[in-house]
PDB file of C-alpha atoms (C1' of nucleotides) in Angstrom:
ATOM      1  CA  MET A 283    -210.166 -51.927 -53.483  1.00 41.00           C
ATOM      2  CA  ILE A 284    -208.769 -55.577 -53.614  1.00 39.00           C
ATOM      3  CA  GLN A 285    -210.857 -57.839 -56.279  1.00 50.00           C
ATOM      4  CA  LYS A 286    -211.370 -61.227 -54.945  1.00 56.00           C
ATOM      5  CA  LEU A 287    -209.927 -63.961 -58.224  1.00 65.00           C
ATOM      6  CA  SER A 288    -210.568 -67.356 -59.045  1.00 67.00           C
ATOM      7  CA  GLU A 289    -207.541 -69.220 -60.102  1.00 68.00           C
ATOM      8  CA  LYS A 290    -208.514 -68.983 -63.235  1.00 66.00           C
ATOM      9  CA  ASN A 291    -208.418 -65.369 -63.778  1.00 76.00           C
ATOM     10  CA  LYS A 292    -205.042 -64.936 -61.526  1.00 73.00           C
ATOM     11  CA  ASP A 293    -203.677 -66.636 -64.195  1.00 84.00           C
ATOM     12  CA  PHE A 294    -204.968 -64.771 -67.180  1.00 91.00           C
ATOM     13  CA  PHE A 295    -204.386 -61.729 -65.445  1.00 92.00           C
ATOM     14  CA  ASP A 296    -200.700 -62.558 -64.975  1.00 92.00           C
ATOM     15  CA  GLN A 297    -199.830 -63.510 -68.683  1.00 93.00           C
ATOM     16  CA  VAL A 298    -201.699 -60.325 -69.371  1.00 95.00           C
ATOM     17  CA  TYR A 299    -199.280 -58.561 -67.555  1.00 95.00           C
ATOM     18  CA  ASP A 300    -196.394 -60.328 -68.603  1.00 94.00           C
ATOM     19  CA  VAL A 301    -197.150 -59.487 -72.385  1.00 95.00           C
ATOM     20  CA  VAL A 302    -198.003 -56.018 -71.578  1.00 96.00           C
ATOM     21  CA  ARG A 303    -194.431 -55.463 -69.482  1.00 96.00           C
ATOM     22  CA  LEU A 304    -192.831 -56.504 -72.913  1.00 96.00           C
ATOM     23  CA  ILE A 305    -194.032 -53.974 -74.917  1.00 96.00           C
ATOM     24  CA  PRO A 306    -191.234 -52.021 -75.915  1.00 96.00           C
ATOM     25  CA  GLN A 307    -190.832 -48.076 -75.255  1.00 96.00           C
ATOM     26  CA  GLY A 308    -192.514 -45.928 -77.747  1.00 96.00           C
ATOM     27  CA  ARG A 309    -194.468 -48.529 -79.031  1.00 96.00           C
ATOM     28  CA  VAL A 310    -198.353 -49.644 -78.248  1.00 97.00           C
ATOM     29  CA  THR A 311    -200.539 -52.671 -79.103  1.00 97.00           C
ATOM     30  CA  SER A 312    -204.326 -53.461 -78.177  1.00 97.00           C
ATOM     31  CA  TYR A 313    -206.375 -55.558 -76.161  1.00 97.00           C
ATOM     32  CA  GLY A 314    -207.674 -57.577 -78.861  1.00 96.00           C
ATOM     33  CA  ALA A 315    -204.107 -58.321 -79.788  1.00 96.00           C
ATOM     34  CA  ILE A 316    -202.879 -59.498 -76.332  1.00 96.00           C
ATOM     35  CA  ALA A 317    -206.281 -61.373 -75.981  1.00 96.00           C
ATOM     36  CA  ASN A 318    -205.667 -63.331 -79.354  1.00 94.00           C
ATOM     37  CA  TYR A 319    -202.252 -63.982 -78.305  1.00 95.00           C
ATOM     38  CA  LEU A 320    -203.214 -65.555 -74.956  1.00 94.00           C
ATOM     39  CA  GLY A 321    -205.924 -67.747 -76.653  1.00 90.00           C
ATOM     40  CA  THR A 322    -208.706 -65.713 -75.857  1.00 90.00           C
ATOM     41  CA  LYS A 323    -209.449 -64.791 -78.892  1.00 86.00           C
ATOM     42  CA  SER A 324    -212.778 -62.930 -78.531  1.00 86.00           C
ATOM     43  CA  GLY A 325    -211.659 -61.868 -74.595  1.00 90.00           C
ATOM     44  CA  ALA A 326    -210.613 -58.502 -75.506  1.00 94.00           C
ATOM     45  CA  ARG A 327    -213.227 -57.329 -72.832  1.00 94.00           C
ATOM     46  CA  MET A 328    -211.118 -59.161 -70.439  1.00 94.00           C
ATOM     47  CA  VAL A 329    -207.850 -57.709 -70.827  1.00 95.00           C
ATOM     48  CA  GLY A 330    -209.425 -54.316 -70.866  1.00 94.00           C
ATOM     49  CA  TRP A 331    -210.731 -55.872 -67.312  1.00 93.00           C
ATOM     50  CA  ALA A 332    -207.448 -57.031 -66.189  1.00 94.00           C
ATOM     51  CA  MET A 333    -205.676 -53.390 -67.438  1.00 94.00           C
ATOM     52  CA  ASN A 334    -208.337 -52.267 -64.946  1.00 91.00           C
ATOM     53  CA  ALA A 335    -206.819 -54.376 -62.000  1.00 90.00           C
ATOM     54  CA  ALA A 336    -202.868 -53.735 -63.440  1.00 91.00           C
ATOM     55  CA  HIS A 337    -203.496 -50.130 -62.544  1.00 85.00           C
ATOM     56  CA  VAL A 338    -202.288 -50.991 -58.977  1.00 81.00           C
ATOM     57  CA  LEU A 339    -199.326 -52.615 -60.417  1.00 86.00           C
ATOM     58  CA  PRO A 340    -196.288 -49.818 -60.859  1.00 83.00           C
ATOM     59  CA  ASP A 341    -194.693 -51.809 -63.449  1.00 91.00           C
ATOM     60  CA  VAL A 342    -197.395 -52.632 -66.151  1.00 95.00           C
ATOM     61  CA  PRO A 343    -197.113 -50.112 -68.838  1.00 96.00           C
ATOM     62  CA  ALA A 344    -200.985 -49.705 -69.299  1.00 95.00           C
ATOM     63  CA  HIS A 345    -200.886 -46.472 -71.100  1.00 96.00           C
ATOM     64  CA  ARG A 346    -199.069 -48.704 -73.942  1.00 97.00           C
ATOM     65  CA  VAL A 347    -202.599 -50.411 -74.519  1.00 97.00           C
ATOM     66  CA  VAL A 348    -205.200 -49.044 -76.717  1.00 97.00           C
ATOM     67  CA  ASN A 349    -208.157 -49.992 -78.430  1.00 96.00           C
ATOM     68  CA  ARG A 350    -208.243 -51.159 -81.662  1.00 95.00           C
ATOM     69  CA  ASN A 351    -208.713 -47.980 -83.344  1.00 95.00           C
ATOM     70  CA  GLY A 352    -205.592 -46.856 -81.414  1.00 95.00           C
ATOM     71  CA  MET A 353    -207.382 -44.315 -79.605  1.00 95.00           C
ATOM     72  CA  LEU A 354    -206.971 -43.644 -75.799  1.00 95.00           C
ATOM     73  CA  THR A 355    -210.266 -45.250 -74.381  1.00 95.00           C
ATOM     74  CA  GLY A 356    -208.644 -46.098 -71.076  1.00 92.00           C
ATOM     75  CA  LYS A 357    -207.131 -42.633 -70.027  1.00 93.00           C
ATOM     76  CA  MET A 358    -209.969 -41.754 -67.874  1.00 91.00           C
ATOM     77  CA  HIS A 359    -209.125 -44.560 -65.667  1.00 92.00           C
ATOM     78  CA  PHE A 360    -205.757 -43.165 -65.148  1.00 92.00           C
ATOM     79  CA  ALA A 361    -204.903 -40.985 -61.610  1.00 90.00           C
ATOM     80  CA  HIS A 362    -205.753 -37.881 -64.116  1.00 92.00           C
ATOM     81  CA  GLU A 363    -207.350 -37.896 -67.629  1.00 89.00           C
ATOM     82  CA  ASN A 364    -203.938 -36.336 -69.056  1.00 93.00           C
ATOM     83  CA  GLU A 365    -201.635 -39.017 -67.588  1.00 93.00           C
ATOM     84  CA  MET A 366    -202.003 -41.802 -70.374  1.00 94.00           C
ATOM     85  CA  GLU A 367    -201.467 -39.007 -73.175  1.00 95.00           C
ATOM     86  CA  ARG A 368    -198.630 -37.646 -71.037  1.00 96.00           C
ATOM     87  CA  LEU A 369    -197.083 -41.000 -70.861  1.00 95.00           C
ATOM     88  CA  LEU A 370    -197.445 -41.766 -74.543  1.00 96.00           C
ATOM     89  CA  LYS A 371    -195.726 -38.167 -75.275  1.00 96.00           C
ATOM     90  CA  VAL A 372    -192.566 -38.906 -73.192  1.00 96.00           C
ATOM     91  CA  GLU A 373    -192.211 -41.983 -75.137  1.00 97.00           C
ATOM     92  CA  ASN A 374    -192.373 -39.941 -78.269  1.00 96.00           C
ATOM     93  CA  ILE A 375    -195.798 -41.044 -79.307  1.00 97.00           C
ATOM     94  CA  ALA A 376    -197.722 -38.185 -80.911  1.00 96.00           C
ATOM     95  CA  ILE A 377    -201.326 -38.102 -79.716  1.00 95.00           C
ATOM     96  CA  GLU A 378    -204.170 -36.054 -81.126  1.00 93.00           C
ATOM     97  CA  ASN A 379    -208.155 -36.024 -80.327  1.00 92.00           C
ATOM     98  CA  ASP A 380    -207.437 -38.982 -78.007  1.00 93.00           C
ATOM     99  CA  GLN A 381    -205.927 -40.963 -80.498  1.00 94.00           C
ATOM    100  CA  VAL A 382    -202.369 -42.527 -81.400  1.00 96.00           C
ATOM    101  CA  LEU A 383    -201.169 -40.910 -84.474  1.00 95.00           C
ATOM    102  CA  ASN A 384    -199.064 -43.664 -87.088  1.00 95.00           C
ATOM    103  CA  PHE A 385    -200.847 -46.331 -84.685  1.00 95.00           C
ATOM    104  CA  LYS A 386    -200.150 -49.165 -87.615  1.00 93.00           C
ATOM    105  CA  LEU A 387    -196.924 -47.761 -87.516  1.00 94.00           C
ATOM    106  CA  LEU A 388    -196.009 -48.052 -83.882  1.00 96.00           C
ATOM    107  CA  PHE A 389    -198.329 -50.882 -83.154  1.00 96.00           C
ATOM    108  CA  TRP A 390    -196.783 -53.727 -81.364  1.00 96.00           C
ATOM    109  CA  ASP A 391    -198.442 -57.680 -81.944  1.00 95.00           C
ATOM    110  CA  PRO A 392    -197.654 -59.901 -79.711  1.00 96.00           C
ATOM    111  CA  ILE A 393    -198.303 -62.257 -81.978  1.00 94.00           C
ATOM    112  CA  ILE A 394    -195.965 -61.332 -84.703  1.00 94.00           C
ATOM    113  CA  GLU A 395    -193.336 -60.067 -82.414  1.00 88.00           C
ATOM    114  CA  LEU A 396    -192.812 -63.015 -79.471  1.00 85.00           C
ATOM    115  CA  GLU A 397    -193.451 -65.151 -82.395  1.00 73.00           C
ATOM    116  CA  LEU A 398    -191.333 -68.210 -82.097  1.00 65.00           C
TER     117      LEU A 398
ATOM    118  C1'  DA B 263    -231.734 -67.119 -63.007  1.00 90.93           C
ATOM    119  C1'  DG B 264    -232.228 -62.596 -65.735  1.00 90.93           C
ATOM    120  C1'  DC B 265    -230.673 -58.105 -66.911  1.00 90.93           C
ATOM    121  C1'  DA B 266    -227.330 -54.139 -67.092  1.00 90.93           C
ATOM    122  C1'  DT B 267    -222.384 -52.838 -67.634  1.00 90.93           C
ATOM    123  C1'  DG B 268    -217.998 -52.381 -69.406  1.00 90.93           C
ATOM    124  C1'  DA B 269    -209.783 -49.832 -70.696  1.00 90.93           C
ATOM    125  C1'  DC B 270    -213.472 -54.163 -77.027  1.00 90.93           C
ATOM    126  C1'  DG B 271    -213.728 -56.185 -81.410  1.00 90.93           C
ATOM    127  C1'  DA B 272    -215.995 -57.798 -85.710  1.00 90.93           C
ATOM    128  C1'  DA B 273    -219.711 -57.395 -89.020  1.00 90.93           C
ATOM    129  C1'  DC B 274    -223.201 -54.809 -91.411  1.00 90.93           C
ATOM    130  C1'  DA B 275    -226.226 -51.032 -93.794  1.00 90.93           C
TER     131       DA B 275
ATOM    132  C1'  DG C  74    -215.617 -43.665 -93.432  1.00 90.93           C
ATOM    133  C1'  DT C  75    -219.595 -43.214 -90.152  1.00 90.93           C
ATOM    134  C1'  DG C  76    -223.195 -45.472 -87.158  1.00 90.93           C
ATOM    135  C1'  DT C  77    -225.289 -49.842 -85.494  1.00 90.93           C
ATOM    136  C1'  DT C  78    -225.926 -54.068 -83.770  1.00 90.93           C
ATOM    137  C1'  DC C  79    -224.387 -58.395 -81.771  1.00 90.93           C
ATOM    138  C1'  DG C  80    -220.979 -61.398 -79.620  1.00 90.93           C
ATOM    139  C1'  DC C  81    -217.568 -61.896 -76.156  1.00 90.93           C
ATOM    140  C1'  DC C  82    -216.643 -63.342 -70.795  1.00 90.93           C
ATOM    141  C1'  DA C  83    -216.820 -61.992 -65.917  1.00 90.93           C
ATOM    142  C1'  DT C  84    -219.018 -58.963 -62.482  1.00 90.93           C
ATOM    143  C1'  DG C  85    -222.470 -57.168 -59.938  1.00 90.93           C
ATOM    144  C1'  DC C  86    -227.439 -56.067 -58.550  1.00 90.93           C
TER     145       DC C  86
END
DNA sequence: AGCATGACGAACA
DNA sequence: GTGTTCGCCATGC
């Protein structure tokens, strides 16, 4: 289904997608980190909302975005529940109990990585 | 306008 | 470390 988006939201979505596409393979980040990078510090939920809409775009690695705990909260939103975990495992990211192992180590923060 | 919900996060007990 | 509560902002009823 196509959602009607205001200009403001379209811009926000675009920024979110742009950042998500920059996440290196084998790395992960959080909704809050993206939100913070975009300036909408408290807009983590909006990022999650954007990911839900991003679901239709093939080039947005939404599986690399997890919540602050490294938990795969969005796995249920993929075509199949195991899809998110499977995609992460392909990138050598270990998953256990719906959670990314060594999350802190694999964490990719746009504020730090894209700093300059 | 009010109320409930959500791929979240931080503060607090 | 776990469970609860509140803030956040957009959407839907």
